[in-house]
Amino acid sequence: MNLKLTYFFILLGCLAFSQDDEKARQKALVQSKDLTWEGNKQLSENKFVDAEMEYRRAIAKSDENAAARYNLGNAYYNNETYSEAFGRFKEAGELATDKEEKHVAYHNMGNVFMKRKDYQKAVEAYKEALRNDPTDEETRYNLALAKEMLEKDEQKNDQNQDNKDEEDKKDEKNKDEDKKEGDNEDENKEDKKDEGDKGEEGDENEEKKDENKEGEGDEKKEQEKKPEEGDQQEQEQPQQRRPDQLSKQQVQNLLDAMQNEEKKVQEKIDAQKVKGVKVKNEKDW
């Protein structure tokens, strides 16, 4: 009996505690919504700092106020602070309990991805928004636009990749050509070096040839000088007559005899000419 009464009082205490906790939760949620309303008012008056402060107070007051997070995300978005906006939209989407709130949160998350040009994530966000509200034509339009931009982006990436591959091929071709030119230059250098070595050998050969020519010239000069010396020796030494060689006197006598014979022959010839001339037989008057 006493045991049953004990359990009864404990149950009453838990119920009373739960009711107090629920009242505190509801009270905090109401206060959070009031602060959200103040934030909306400040934001409508273009007082971004004041609006941000009210929204933050509202978020701190209650974990259940998804609207405060969503509205603060809008404030950041309009202020072009997209990273902060995305964080608040994500919190609102995770915290939202009804589909309408989830739809709005994911729709705006898609808008942030569009601003970042992250079209793939934008497509996924808009799809999630449409799952919560398939009738929203604005979200559907944004989804179509995100798909179109994603397709163009992929085509651009493909084109850039093709261009990169083409550039890589050109670079590789240029490297090969440069390498070939370098090899040709090395070969030319080796050829020139060989030619230089041959040139040096040629110079040495030319020098040797010149030396040989000079030596031959000297030898020729010596040989030319030697006959002169021989002539002088012959002139200086008495000539020795060979056994079959005529003396000068004999030659002179022979010439005189030949002249006498020629003279006689000439006289005979002259006599014949005279004898052969006809005498004119003319009558003297």
PDB file of C-alpha atoms in Angstrom:
ATOM      1  CA  MET A   1       0.000   0.000   0.000  1.00  0.00           C
ATOM      2  CA  ASN A   2       2.709   2.410   0.961  1.00  0.00           C
ATOM      3  CA  LEU A   3       4.687   1.347  -2.083  1.00  0.00           C
ATOM      4  CA  LYS A   4       1.824   2.215  -4.426  1.00  0.00           C
ATOM      5  CA  LEU A   5       1.459   5.623  -2.827  1.00  0.00           C
ATOM      6  CA  THR A   6       5.176   6.239  -3.314  1.00  0.00           C
ATOM      7  CA  TYR A   7       4.966   5.507  -7.059  1.00  0.00           C
ATOM      8  CA  PHE A   8       1.903   7.726  -7.329  1.00  0.00           C
ATOM      9  CA  PHE A   9       3.662  10.716  -5.809  1.00  0.00           C
ATOM     10  CA  ILE A  10       6.702  10.170  -7.996  1.00  0.00           C
ATOM     11  CA  LEU A  11       4.519  10.130 -11.109  1.00  0.00           C
ATOM     12  CA  LEU A  12       2.786  13.314 -10.017  1.00  0.00           C
ATOM     13  CA  GLY A  13       6.175  14.950  -9.486  1.00  0.00           C
ATOM     14  CA  CYS A  14       7.368  13.941 -12.988  1.00  0.00           C
ATOM     15  CA  LEU A  15       4.199  15.246 -14.569  1.00  0.00           C
ATOM     16  CA  ALA A  16       4.540  18.530 -12.724  1.00  0.00           C
ATOM     17  CA  PHE A  17       8.184  18.802 -13.780  1.00  0.00           C
ATOM     18  CA  SER A  18       7.322  18.013 -17.388  1.00  0.00           C
ATOM     19  CA  GLN A  19       4.629  20.621 -17.380  1.00  0.00           C
ATOM     20  CA  ASP A  20       7.017  23.218 -15.985  1.00  0.00           C
ATOM     21  CA  ASP A  21       9.627  22.263 -18.576  1.00  0.00           C
ATOM     22  CA  GLU A  22       7.093  22.480 -21.361  1.00  0.00           C
ATOM     23  CA  LYS A  23       5.943  25.868 -20.130  1.00  0.00           C
ATOM     24  CA  ALA A  24       9.550  27.107 -20.046  1.00  0.00           C
ATOM     25  CA  ARG A  25      10.132  25.755 -23.537  1.00  0.00           C
ATOM     26  CA  GLN A  26       7.018  27.389 -24.887  1.00  0.00           C
ATOM     27  CA  LYS A  27       7.859  30.623 -23.111  1.00  0.00           C
ATOM     28  CA  ALA A  28      11.375  30.597 -24.619  1.00  0.00           C
ATOM     29  CA  LEU A  29       9.953  29.897 -28.058  1.00  0.00           C
ATOM     30  CA  VAL A  30       7.536  32.813 -27.752  1.00  0.00           C
ATOM     31  CA  GLN A  31      10.336  35.126 -26.672  1.00  0.00           C
ATOM     32  CA  SER A  32      12.485  33.867 -29.539  1.00  0.00           C
ATOM     33  CA  LYS A  33       9.721  34.612 -32.010  1.00  0.00           C
ATOM     34  CA  ASP A  34       9.315  38.097 -30.554  1.00  0.00           C
ATOM     35  CA  LEU A  35      13.024  38.706 -31.012  1.00  0.00           C
ATOM     36  CA  THR A  36      12.742  37.403 -34.582  1.00  0.00           C
ATOM     37  CA  TRP A  37       9.978  39.893 -35.201  1.00  0.00           C
ATOM     38  CA  GLU A  38      12.219  42.680 -33.888  1.00  0.00           C
ATOM     39  CA  GLY A  39      14.962  41.488 -36.193  1.00  0.00           C
ATOM     40  CA  ASN A  40      12.625  41.598 -39.164  1.00  0.00           C
ATOM     41  CA  LYS A  41      11.668  45.144 -38.234  1.00  0.00           C
ATOM     42  CA  GLN A  42      15.314  46.269 -38.015  1.00  0.00           C
ATOM     43  CA  LEU A  43      16.103  44.589 -41.314  1.00  0.00           C
ATOM     44  CA  SER A  44      13.167  46.331 -43.039  1.00  0.00           C
ATOM     45  CA  GLU A  45      14.703  49.609 -41.907  1.00  0.00           C
ATOM     46  CA  ASN A  46      18.072  48.602 -43.465  1.00  0.00           C
ATOM     47  CA  LYS A  47      19.648  48.246 -40.014  1.00  0.00           C
ATOM     48  CA  PHE A  48      21.608  45.103 -40.745  1.00  0.00           C
ATOM     49  CA  VAL A  49      23.749  45.140 -37.568  1.00  0.00           C
ATOM     50  CA  ASP A  50      20.752  45.598 -35.296  1.00  0.00           C
ATOM     51  CA  ALA A  51      18.791  42.950 -37.186  1.00  0.00           C
ATOM     52  CA  GLU A  52      21.698  40.497 -36.927  1.00  0.00           C
ATOM     53  CA  MET A  53      21.879  41.069 -33.167  1.00  0.00           C
ATOM     54  CA  GLU A  54      18.132  40.418 -32.685  1.00  0.00           C
ATOM     55  CA  TYR A  55      18.245  37.261 -34.772  1.00  0.00           C
ATOM     56  CA  ARG A  56      21.195  35.929 -32.794  1.00  0.00           C
ATOM     57  CA  ARG A  57      19.352  36.582 -29.516  1.00  0.00           C
ATOM     58  CA  ALA A  58      16.335  34.774 -30.895  1.00  0.00           C
ATOM     59  CA  ILE A  59      18.473  31.773 -31.890  1.00  0.00           C
ATOM     60  CA  ALA A  60      20.123  31.692 -28.456  1.00  0.00           C
ATOM     61  CA  LYS A  61      16.715  31.841 -26.700  1.00  0.00           C
ATOM     62  CA  SER A  62      15.223  28.772 -28.431  1.00  0.00           C
ATOM     63  CA  ASP A  63      16.636  25.852 -30.447  1.00  0.00           C
ATOM     64  CA  GLU A  64      13.268  25.311 -32.053  1.00  0.00           C
ATOM     65  CA  ASN A  65      12.992  28.652 -33.867  1.00  0.00           C
ATOM     66  CA  ALA A  66      13.872  27.778 -37.453  1.00  0.00           C
ATOM     67  CA  ALA A  67      12.490  31.122 -38.700  1.00  0.00           C
ATOM     68  CA  ALA A  68      15.178  33.095 -36.843  1.00  0.00           C
ATOM     69  CA  ARG A  69      17.914  31.072 -38.556  1.00  0.00           C
ATOM     70  CA  TYR A  70      16.212  31.314 -41.927  1.00  0.00           C
ATOM     71  CA  ASN A  71      15.697  35.106 -41.659  1.00  0.00           C
ATOM     72  CA  LEU A  72      19.286  35.634 -40.504  1.00  0.00           C
ATOM     73  CA  GLY A  73      20.401  33.596 -43.500  1.00  0.00           C
ATOM     74  CA  ASN A  74      18.385  35.922 -45.763  1.00  0.00           C
ATOM     75  CA  ALA A  75      20.051  38.930 -44.141  1.00  0.00           C
ATOM     76  CA  TYR A  76      23.495  37.483 -44.833  1.00  0.00           C
ATOM     77  CA  TYR A  77      22.491  36.546 -48.377  1.00  0.00           C
ATOM     78  CA  ASN A  78      21.290  40.078 -49.169  1.00  0.00           C
ATOM     79  CA  ASN A  79      24.519  41.392 -47.654  1.00  0.00           C
ATOM     80  CA  GLU A  80      26.438  39.019 -50.013  1.00  0.00           C
ATOM     81  CA  THR A  81      27.939  37.105 -47.106  1.00  0.00           C
ATOM     82  CA  TYR A  82      27.155  33.792 -48.753  1.00  0.00           C
ATOM     83  CA  SER A  83      29.149  31.453 -46.514  1.00  0.00           C
ATOM     84  CA  GLU A  84      27.313  32.691 -43.395  1.00  0.00           C
ATOM     85  CA  ALA A  85      24.007  32.595 -45.267  1.00  0.00           C
ATOM     86  CA  PHE A  86      24.525  28.972 -46.282  1.00  0.00           C
ATOM     87  CA  GLY A  87      25.281  27.957 -42.687  1.00  0.00           C
ATOM     88  CA  ARG A  88      22.057  29.519 -41.405  1.00  0.00           C
ATOM     89  CA  PHE A  89      19.929  28.046 -44.220  1.00  0.00           C
ATOM     90  CA  LYS A  90      21.357  24.620 -43.482  1.00  0.00           C
ATOM     91  CA  GLU A  91      20.527  24.969 -39.774  1.00  0.00           C
ATOM     92  CA  ALA A  92      16.999  26.057 -40.660  1.00  0.00           C
ATOM     93  CA  GLY A  93      16.515  23.075 -42.983  1.00  0.00           C
ATOM     94  CA  GLU A  94      17.726  20.577 -40.404  1.00  0.00           C
ATOM     95  CA  LEU A  95      15.642  22.178 -37.623  1.00  0.00           C
ATOM     96  CA  ALA A  96      12.438  22.694 -39.601  1.00  0.00           C
ATOM     97  CA  THR A  97       9.555  20.402 -38.683  1.00  0.00           C
ATOM     98  CA  ASP A  98       7.115  21.148 -41.535  1.00  0.00           C
ATOM     99  CA  LYS A  99       7.686  20.781 -45.255  1.00  0.00           C
ATOM    100  CA  GLU A 100       7.124  24.435 -46.073  1.00  0.00           C
ATOM    101  CA  GLU A 101       9.992  25.519 -43.853  1.00  0.00           C
ATOM    102  CA  LYS A 102      12.242  22.805 -45.281  1.00  0.00           C
ATOM    103  CA  HIS A 103      11.261  23.789 -48.806  1.00  0.00           C
ATOM    104  CA  VAL A 104      12.210  27.436 -48.252  1.00  0.00           C
ATOM    105  CA  ALA A 105      15.504  26.516 -46.547  1.00  0.00           C
ATOM    106  CA  TYR A 106      16.679  24.189 -49.353  1.00  0.00           C
ATOM    107  CA  HIS A 107      15.496  26.607 -52.040  1.00  0.00           C
ATOM    108  CA  ASN A 108      17.720  29.327 -50.565  1.00  0.00           C
ATOM    109  CA  MET A 109      20.597  26.873 -50.141  1.00  0.00           C
ATOM    110  CA  GLY A 110      20.304  26.279 -53.881  1.00  0.00           C
ATOM    111  CA  ASN A 111      20.506  30.021 -54.442  1.00  0.00           C
ATOM    112  CA  VAL A 112      23.763  30.173 -52.446  1.00  0.00           C
ATOM    113  CA  PHE A 113      25.257  27.342 -54.528  1.00  0.00           C
ATOM    114  CA  MET A 114      24.276  29.222 -57.689  1.00  0.00           C
ATOM    115  CA  LYS A 115      26.126  32.289 -56.422  1.00  0.00           C
ATOM    116  CA  ARG A 116      29.174  30.097 -55.797  1.00  0.00           C
ATOM    117  CA  LYS A 117      28.803  28.599 -59.305  1.00  0.00           C
ATOM    118  CA  ASP A 118      28.614  25.176 -57.716  1.00  0.00           C
ATOM    119  CA  TYR A 119      25.852  24.067 -60.072  1.00  0.00           C
ATOM    120  CA  GLN A 120      25.889  20.377 -59.156  1.00  0.00           C
ATOM    121  CA  LYS A 121      25.098  21.111 -55.492  1.00  0.00           C
ATOM    122  CA  ALA A 122      22.540  23.718 -56.555  1.00  0.00           C
ATOM    123  CA  VAL A 123      20.703  21.046 -58.569  1.00  0.00           C
ATOM    124  CA  GLU A 124      20.617  18.746 -55.531  1.00  0.00           C
ATOM    125  CA  ALA A 125      19.367  21.544 -53.242  1.00  0.00           C
ATOM    126  CA  TYR A 126      16.538  22.541 -55.597  1.00  0.00           C
ATOM    127  CA  LYS A 127      15.536  18.896 -55.966  1.00  0.00           C
ATOM    128  CA  GLU A 128      15.279  18.597 -52.185  1.00  0.00           C
ATOM    129  CA  ALA A 129      13.199  21.784 -52.079  1.00  0.00           C
ATOM    130  CA  LEU A 130      10.793  20.356 -54.682  1.00  0.00           C
ATOM    131  CA  ARG A 131      10.439  17.130 -52.676  1.00  0.00           C
ATOM    132  CA  ASN A 132       8.953  19.243 -49.901  1.00  0.00           C
ATOM    133  CA  ASP A 133       6.863  21.422 -52.229  1.00  0.00           C
ATOM    134  CA  PRO A 134       6.488  20.136 -55.805  1.00  0.00           C
ATOM    135  CA  THR A 135       4.140  23.013 -56.720  1.00  0.00           C
ATOM    136  CA  ASP A 136       6.689  25.829 -56.422  1.00  0.00           C
ATOM    137  CA  GLU A 137       7.309  26.988 -59.980  1.00  0.00           C
ATOM    138  CA  GLU A 138      10.094  29.346 -58.937  1.00  0.00           C
ATOM    139  CA  THR A 139      12.087  26.439 -57.498  1.00  0.00           C
ATOM    140  CA  ARG A 140      11.388  24.407 -60.634  1.00  0.00           C
ATOM    141  CA  TYR A 141      12.632  27.264 -62.823  1.00  0.00           C
ATOM    142  CA  ASN A 142      15.768  27.582 -60.700  1.00  0.00           C
ATOM    143  CA  LEU A 143      16.371  23.842 -61.022  1.00  0.00           C
ATOM    144  CA  ALA A 144      16.144  24.027 -64.817  1.00  0.00           C
ATOM    145  CA  LEU A 145      18.523  26.981 -64.835  1.00  0.00           C
ATOM    146  CA  ALA A 146      20.981  25.144 -62.575  1.00  0.00           C
ATOM    147  CA  LYS A 147      20.925  22.096 -64.879  1.00  0.00           C
ATOM    148  CA  GLU A 148      21.546  24.285 -67.915  1.00  0.00           C
ATOM    149  CA  MET A 149      24.469  26.040 -66.221  1.00  0.00           C
ATOM    150  CA  LEU A 150      25.854  22.685 -65.086  1.00  0.00           C
ATOM    151  CA  GLU A 151      25.749  21.352 -68.637  1.00  0.00           C
ATOM    152  CA  LYS A 152      27.499  24.444 -69.998  1.00  0.00           C
ATOM    153  CA  ASP A 153      30.064  24.231 -67.229  1.00  0.00           C
ATOM    154  CA  GLU A 154      30.779  20.589 -68.038  1.00  0.00           C
ATOM    155  CA  GLN A 155      31.113  21.403 -71.734  1.00  0.00           C
ATOM    156  CA  LYS A 156      33.467  24.232 -70.869  1.00  0.00           C
ATOM    157  CA  ASN A 157      35.508  21.940 -68.663  1.00  0.00           C
ATOM    158  CA  ASP A 158      35.633  19.360 -71.435  1.00  0.00           C
ATOM    159  CA  GLN A 159      36.728  22.025 -73.908  1.00  0.00           C
ATOM    160  CA  ASN A 160      39.335  23.285 -71.478  1.00  0.00           C
ATOM    161  CA  GLN A 161      40.561  19.747 -70.969  1.00  0.00           C
ATOM    162  CA  ASP A 162      40.752  19.236 -74.740  1.00  0.00           C
ATOM    163  CA  ASN A 163      42.642  22.503 -75.088  1.00  0.00           C
ATOM    164  CA  LYS A 164      44.940  21.470 -72.268  1.00  0.00           C
ATOM    165  CA  ASP A 165      45.557  18.120 -73.916  1.00  0.00           C
ATOM    166  CA  GLU A 166      46.237  19.901 -77.206  1.00  0.00           C
ATOM    167  CA  GLU A 167      48.620  22.290 -75.491  1.00  0.00           C
ATOM    168  CA  ASP A 168      50.337  19.377 -73.803  1.00  0.00           C
ATOM    169  CA  LYS A 169      50.733  17.676 -77.174  1.00  0.00           C
ATOM    170  CA  LYS A 170      52.143  20.874 -78.671  1.00  0.00           C
ATOM    171  CA  ASP A 171      54.504  21.282 -75.733  1.00  0.00           C
ATOM    172  CA  GLU A 172      55.621  17.685 -76.112  1.00  0.00           C
ATOM    173  CA  LYS A 173      56.105  18.191 -79.855  1.00  0.00           C
ATOM    174  CA  ASN A 174      58.064  21.392 -79.252  1.00  0.00           C
ATOM    175  CA  LYS A 175      60.189  19.583 -76.681  1.00  0.00           C
ATOM    176  CA  ASP A 176      60.899  16.841 -79.212  1.00  0.00           C
ATOM    177  CA  GLU A 177      61.775  19.421 -81.874  1.00  0.00           C
ATOM    178  CA  ASP A 178      63.965  21.326 -79.419  1.00  0.00           C
ATOM    179  CA  LYS A 179      65.644  18.082 -78.493  1.00  0.00           C
ATOM    180  CA  LYS A 180      66.242  17.258 -82.166  1.00  0.00           C
ATOM    181  CA  GLU A 181      67.605  20.745 -82.787  1.00  0.00           C
ATOM    182  CA  GLY A 182      69.819  20.337 -79.743  1.00  0.00           C
ATOM    183  CA  ASP A 183      71.062  17.006 -81.063  1.00  0.00           C
ATOM    184  CA  ASN A 184      71.688  18.571 -84.488  1.00  0.00           C
ATOM    185  CA  GLU A 185      73.549  21.426 -82.870  1.00  0.00           C
ATOM    186  CA  ASP A 186      75.647  18.950 -80.945  1.00  0.00           C
ATOM    187  CA  GLU A 187      76.328  17.056 -84.172  1.00  0.00           C
ATOM    188  CA  ASN A 188      77.226  20.298 -85.948  1.00  0.00           C
ATOM    189  CA  LYS A 189      79.513  21.193 -83.086  1.00  0.00           C
ATOM    190  CA  GLU A 190      81.167  17.789 -83.358  1.00  0.00           C
ATOM    191  CA  ASP A 191      81.465  18.216 -87.155  1.00  0.00           C
ATOM    192  CA  LYS A 192      82.930  21.659 -86.718  1.00  0.00           C
ATOM    193  CA  LYS A 193      85.285  20.290 -84.130  1.00  0.00           C
ATOM    194  CA  ASP A 194      86.332  17.532 -86.513  1.00  0.00           C
ATOM    195  CA  GLU A 195      86.724  20.104 -89.282  1.00  0.00           C
ATOM    196  CA  GLY A 196      88.764  22.221 -86.924  1.00  0.00           C
ATOM    197  CA  ASP A 197      90.953  19.243 -86.115  1.00  0.00           C
ATOM    198  CA  LYS A 198      91.239  18.480 -89.817  1.00  0.00           C
ATOM    199  CA  GLY A 199      91.975  22.135 -90.442  1.00  0.00           C
ATOM    200  CA  GLU A 200      94.769  22.007 -87.930  1.00  0.00           C
ATOM    201  CA  GLU A 201      96.052  18.863 -89.567  1.00  0.00           C
ATOM    202  CA  GLY A 202      95.676  20.609 -92.918  1.00  0.00           C
ATOM    203  CA  ASP A 203      97.621  23.572 -91.621  1.00  0.00           C
ATOM    204  CA  GLU A 204     100.285  21.246 -90.362  1.00  0.00           C
ATOM    205  CA  ASN A 205     100.335  19.496 -93.741  1.00  0.00           C
ATOM    206  CA  GLU A 206     100.452  22.870 -95.501  1.00  0.00           C
ATOM    207  CA  GLU A 207     103.295  23.919 -93.268  1.00  0.00           C
ATOM    208  CA  LYS A 208     105.043  20.668 -94.019  1.00  0.00           C
ATOM    209  CA  LYS A 209     104.388  21.180 -97.735  1.00  0.00           C
ATOM    210  CA  ASP A 210     105.748  24.698 -97.517  1.00  0.00           C
ATOM    211  CA  GLU A 211     108.748  23.386 -95.664  1.00  0.00           C
ATOM    212  CA  ASN A 212     109.188  20.688 -98.293  1.00  0.00           C
ATOM    213  CA  LYS A 213     108.797  23.265-101.038  1.00  0.00           C
ATOM    214  CA  GLU A 214     111.291  25.480 -99.356  1.00  0.00           C
ATOM    215  CA  GLY A 215     113.608  22.491 -99.008  1.00  0.00           C
ATOM    216  CA  GLU A 216     113.089  21.551-102.643  1.00  0.00           C
ATOM    217  CA  GLY A 217     113.643  25.136-103.644  1.00  0.00           C
ATOM    218  CA  ASP A 218     116.835  25.201-101.702  1.00  0.00           C
ATOM    219  CA  GLU A 219     117.868  21.918-103.273  1.00  0.00           C
ATOM    220  CA  LYS A 220     117.025  23.277-106.738  1.00  0.00           C
ATOM    221  CA  LYS A 221     118.967  26.381-106.028  1.00  0.00           C
ATOM    222  CA  GLU A 222     121.845  24.265-104.893  1.00  0.00           C
ATOM    223  CA  GLN A 223     121.511  22.169-108.042  1.00  0.00           C
ATOM    224  CA  GLU A 224     121.305  25.309-110.181  1.00  0.00           C
ATOM    225  CA  LYS A 225     124.355  26.613-108.484  1.00  0.00           C
ATOM    226  CA  LYS A 226     126.236  23.387-109.013  1.00  0.00           C
ATOM    227  CA  PRO A 227     126.147  23.504-112.841  1.00  0.00           C
ATOM    228  CA  GLU A 228     127.419  27.017-112.772  1.00  0.00           C
ATOM    229  CA  GLU A 229     130.203  25.891-110.572  1.00  0.00           C
ATOM    230  CA  GLY A 230     130.754  23.022-113.005  1.00  0.00           C
ATOM    231  CA  ASP A 231     130.867  25.448-115.945  1.00  0.00           C
ATOM    232  CA  GLN A 232     133.379  27.524-114.105  1.00  0.00           C
ATOM    233  CA  GLN A 233     135.394  24.401-113.456  1.00  0.00           C
ATOM    234  CA  GLU A 234     135.140  23.459-117.118  1.00  0.00           C
ATOM    235  CA  GLN A 235     136.231  26.931-118.143  1.00  0.00           C
ATOM    236  CA  GLU A 236     139.003  26.923-115.682  1.00  0.00           C
ATOM    237  CA  GLN A 237     140.164  23.415-116.625  1.00  0.00           C
ATOM    238  CA  PRO A 238     141.565  22.682-120.188  1.00  0.00           C
ATOM    239  CA  GLN A 239     139.177  20.857-122.401  1.00  0.00           C
ATOM    240  CA  GLN A 240     140.017  17.323-123.128  1.00  0.00           C
ATOM    241  CA  ARG A 241     139.143  16.170-126.713  1.00  0.00           C
ATOM    242  CA  ARG A 242     137.382  12.976-127.060  1.00  0.00           C
ATOM    243  CA  PRO A 243     138.885  10.443-129.444  1.00  0.00           C
ATOM    244  CA  ASP A 244     136.075  10.869-131.976  1.00  0.00           C
ATOM    245  CA  GLN A 245     135.861  14.667-131.641  1.00  0.00           C
ATOM    246  CA  LEU A 246     137.412  16.991-134.386  1.00  0.00           C
ATOM    247  CA  SER A 247     139.705  19.724-133.443  1.00  0.00           C
ATOM    248  CA  LYS A 248     138.921  23.345-134.147  1.00  0.00           C
ATOM    249  CA  GLN A 249     141.481  23.490-136.916  1.00  0.00           C
ATOM    250  CA  GLN A 250     140.076  20.434-138.580  1.00  0.00           C
ATOM    251  CA  VAL A 251     136.600  21.914-138.410  1.00  0.00           C
ATOM    252  CA  GLN A 252     137.856  25.175-139.922  1.00  0.00           C
ATOM    253  CA  ASN A 253     139.632  23.368-142.736  1.00  0.00           C
ATOM    254  CA  LEU A 254     136.507  21.370-143.405  1.00  0.00           C
ATOM    255  CA  LEU A 255     134.438  24.541-143.571  1.00  0.00           C
ATOM    256  CA  ASP A 256     136.936  26.182-145.952  1.00  0.00           C
ATOM    257  CA  ALA A 257     136.852  23.184-148.218  1.00  0.00           C
ATOM    258  CA  MET A 258     133.081  23.179-148.207  1.00  0.00           C
ATOM    259  CA  GLN A 259     133.065  26.889-149.088  1.00  0.00           C
ATOM    260  CA  ASN A 260     135.512  26.332-151.968  1.00  0.00           C
ATOM    261  CA  GLU A 261     133.376  23.506-153.297  1.00  0.00           C
ATOM    262  CA  GLU A 262     130.306  25.634-153.001  1.00  0.00           C
ATOM    263  CA  LYS A 263     132.076  28.476-154.819  1.00  0.00           C
ATOM    264  CA  LYS A 264     133.054  26.195-157.670  1.00  0.00           C
ATOM    265  CA  VAL A 265     129.598  24.849-157.924  1.00  0.00           C
ATOM    266  CA  GLN A 266     128.223  28.376-157.959  1.00  0.00           C
ATOM    267  CA  GLU A 267     130.623  29.410-160.727  1.00  0.00           C
ATOM    268  CA  LYS A 268     129.535  26.467-162.844  1.00  0.00           C
ATOM    269  CA  ILE A 269     125.991  27.410-162.317  1.00  0.00           C
ATOM    270  CA  ASP A 270     126.678  31.027-163.253  1.00  0.00           C
ATOM    271  CA  ALA A 271     128.515  29.957-166.449  1.00  0.00           C
ATOM    272  CA  GLN A 272     125.633  27.871-167.569  1.00  0.00           C
ATOM    273  CA  LYS A 273     123.289  30.750-167.225  1.00  0.00           C
ATOM    274  CA  VAL A 274     125.381  33.012-169.375  1.00  0.00           C
ATOM    275  CA  LYS A 275     125.814  30.436-172.062  1.00  0.00           C
ATOM    276  CA  GLY A 276     122.150  29.910-172.226  1.00  0.00           C
ATOM    277  CA  VAL A 277     121.345  33.542-173.092  1.00  0.00           C
ATOM    278  CA  LYS A 278     120.518  34.112-176.852  1.00  0.00           C
ATOM    279  CA  VAL A 279     122.485  36.726-178.678  1.00  0.00           C
ATOM    280  CA  LYS A 280     120.441  39.138-180.598  1.00  0.00           C
ATOM    281  CA  ASN A 281     120.947  39.008-184.337  1.00  0.00           C
ATOM    282  CA  GLU A 282     120.408  42.588-185.155  1.00  0.00           C
ATOM    283  CA  LYS A 283     121.403  44.481-188.221  1.00  0.00           C
ATOM    284  CA  ASP A 284     123.623  47.314-187.611  1.00  0.00           C
ATOM    285  CA  TRP A 285     122.446  50.505-189.288  1.00  0.00           C
TER     286      TRP A 285
END
